[in-house]
GROMACS .gro file of C-alpha atoms in nm:
model
  125
    1GLN     CA    1   0.834   0.144   1.758
    2VAL     CA    2   0.559   0.112   1.502
    3GLN     CA    3   0.670   0.051   1.148
    4LEU     CA    4   0.561  -0.068   0.806
    5VAL     CA    5   0.797  -0.296   0.617
    6GLU     CA    6   0.742  -0.347   0.245
    7SER     CA    7   0.870  -0.627   0.026
    8GLY     CA    8   0.818  -0.770  -0.320
    9GLY     CA    9   0.942  -0.496  -0.548
   10GLY     CA   10   1.188  -0.550  -0.830
   11TRP     CA   11   1.216  -0.566  -1.206
   12MET     CA   12   0.954  -0.715  -1.435
   13GLN     CA   13   0.897  -0.708  -1.808
   14PRO     CA   14   0.577  -0.554  -1.948
   15GLY     CA   15   0.278  -0.785  -1.912
   16GLY     CA   16   0.425  -0.957  -1.609
   17SER     CA   17   0.311  -0.967  -1.248
   18LEU     CA   18   0.449  -0.872  -0.909
   19ARG     CA   19   0.305  -0.894  -0.560
   20LEU     CA   20   0.391  -0.637  -0.296
   21SER     CA   21   0.351  -0.703   0.076
   22CYS     CA   22   0.352  -0.462   0.367
   23ALA     CA   23   0.354  -0.575   0.728
   24ALA     CA   24   0.283  -0.348   1.024
   25SER     CA   25   0.455  -0.419   1.353
   26GLY     CA   26   0.494  -0.259   1.693
   27ASP     CA   27   0.252  -0.115   1.946
   28ILE     CA   28  -0.067  -0.142   1.739
   29THR     CA   29  -0.416  -0.204   1.872
   30SER     CA   30  -0.608  -0.153   1.550
   31ILE     CA   31  -0.547  -0.050   1.189
   32SER     CA   32  -0.819   0.117   0.984
   33THR     CA   33  -0.747   0.206   0.622
   34MET     CA   34  -0.433   0.067   0.457
   35GLY     CA   35  -0.314   0.161   0.114
   36TRP     CA   36  -0.049   0.179  -0.152
   37TYR     CA   37   0.084   0.497  -0.310
   38ARG     CA   38   0.350   0.541  -0.573
   39GLN     CA   39   0.590   0.807  -0.691
   40ALA     CA   40   0.747   0.799  -1.034
   41PRO     CA   41   1.063   1.000  -1.113
   42GLY     CA   42   0.980   1.367  -1.148
   43LYS     CA   43   0.618   1.318  -1.046
   44GLU     CA   44   0.415   1.365  -0.730
   45ARG     CA   45   0.315   1.078  -0.510
   46GLU     CA   46  -0.026   0.938  -0.608
   47LEU     CA   47  -0.273   0.701  -0.453
   48VAL     CA   48  -0.279   0.356  -0.614
   49ALA     CA   49  -0.528   0.166  -0.398
   50THR     CA   50  -0.677   0.165  -0.050
   51ILE     CA   51  -0.866  -0.088   0.157
   52THR     CA   52  -1.065  -0.025   0.474
   53GLY     CA   53  -1.079  -0.253   0.775
   54GLY     CA   54  -1.408  -0.384   0.643
   55GLY     CA   55  -1.259  -0.467   0.305
   56HIS     CA   56  -1.391  -0.181   0.092
   57THR     CA   57  -1.146  -0.094  -0.183
   58LYS     CA   58  -1.068   0.202  -0.403
   59TYR     CA   59  -0.832   0.218  -0.703
   60LEU     CA   60  -0.657   0.469  -0.924
   61ASP     CA   61  -0.837   0.455  -1.260
   62PHE     CA   62  -0.519   0.359  -1.445
   63VAL     CA   63  -0.468   0.042  -1.239
   64GLU     CA   64  -0.826  -0.073  -1.188
   65GLY     CA   65  -0.876  -0.418  -1.336
   66ARG     CA   66  -0.501  -0.490  -1.327
   67PHE     CA   67  -0.413  -0.439  -0.959
   68THR     CA   68  -0.583  -0.595  -0.658
   69ILE     CA   69  -0.540  -0.481  -0.300
   70SER     CA   70  -0.612  -0.717  -0.012
   71ARG     CA   71  -0.529  -0.747   0.356
   72ASP     CA   72  -0.487  -1.001   0.631
   73ASN     CA   73  -0.606  -0.834   0.949
   74ALA     CA   74  -0.468  -1.111   1.170
   75LYS     CA   75  -0.121  -1.041   1.034
   76ASN     CA   76  -0.159  -0.662   1.002
   77THR     CA   77  -0.050  -0.702   0.643
   78VAL     CA   78  -0.166  -0.548   0.317
   79TYR     CA   79  -0.090  -0.682  -0.030
   80LEU     CA   80  -0.091  -0.541  -0.380
   81GLN     CA   81  -0.117  -0.793  -0.662
   82MET     CA   82  -0.005  -0.620  -0.982
   83ASN     CA   83  -0.086  -0.791  -1.313
   84ASP     CA   84  -0.032  -0.686  -1.673
   85LEU     CA   85   0.236  -0.443  -1.565
   86LYS     CA   86   0.316  -0.149  -1.792
   87PRO     CA   87   0.628   0.068  -1.813
   88GLU     CA   88   0.414   0.354  -1.675
   89ASP     CA   89   0.381   0.155  -1.351
   90THR     CA   90   0.750   0.209  -1.281
   91ALA     CA   91   0.776   0.392  -0.948
   92VAL     CA   92   0.863   0.364  -0.584
   93TYR     CA   93   0.563   0.211  -0.410
   94TYR     CA   94   0.485   0.318  -0.055
   95CYS     CA   95   0.265   0.145   0.198
   96ASN     CA   96   0.039   0.360   0.416
   97ALA     CA   97  -0.170   0.280   0.722
   98TYR     CA   98  -0.378   0.454   0.988
   99TYR     CA   99  -0.343   0.292   1.330
  100CYS     CA  100  -0.419   0.345   1.697
  101SER     CA  101  -0.205   0.217   1.983
  102SER     CA  102  -0.449   0.184   2.271
  103ALA     CA  103  -0.815   0.115   2.340
  104TYR     CA  104  -0.851   0.481   2.443
  105GLU     CA  105  -0.704   0.610   2.116
  106CYS     CA  106  -0.920   0.372   1.914
  107ARG     CA  107  -1.236   0.484   2.097
  108ILE     CA  108  -1.188   0.859   2.042
  109PRO     CA  109  -1.093   0.774   1.757
  110MET     CA  110  -0.738   0.898   1.722
  111TYR     CA  111  -0.556   0.728   1.438
  112LEU     CA  112  -0.200   0.809   1.342
  113GLU     CA  113  -0.066   0.792   0.987
  114LEU     CA  114   0.229   0.569   0.909
  115TRP     CA  115   0.439   0.527   0.594
  116GLY     CA  116   0.671   0.253   0.481
  117GLN     CA  117   1.018   0.316   0.340
  118GLY     CA  118   0.915   0.237  -0.017
  119THR     CA  119   0.998  -0.041  -0.259
  120LEU     CA  120   1.105   0.014  -0.620
  121VAL     CA  121   0.911  -0.144  -0.903
  122THR     CA  122   1.069  -0.124  -1.247
  123VAL     CA  123   0.881  -0.238  -1.557
  124SER     CA  124   1.085  -0.254  -1.874
  125SER     CA  125   1.187  -0.483  -2.152
   0.00000   0.00000   0.00000
């Protein structure tokens, strides 16, 4: 079974930092784009940051300069370093990845989308 497992959420006061981790495990041959999304209470899920297999990154305007996404391809893990946290960053953060499970699928290419279970980040004083 292929899964994404997130960790690192919790409570932090404004101006503080947190680091989220998301590890992919299971029958995976290759992972292309990985990313972080978030969903605040009463709002739709939104993209926070993505990173391709080659390391190209993209950020939501509101977090650019404060958040940094990175990945360790050897560990199939993506990270989100969040600095200068604001109350508006409070949300459930979800990890996302596109993967293929065989050389055949990767050649086509046929990548499947996978979501983590989410980790809550609360920023308040």
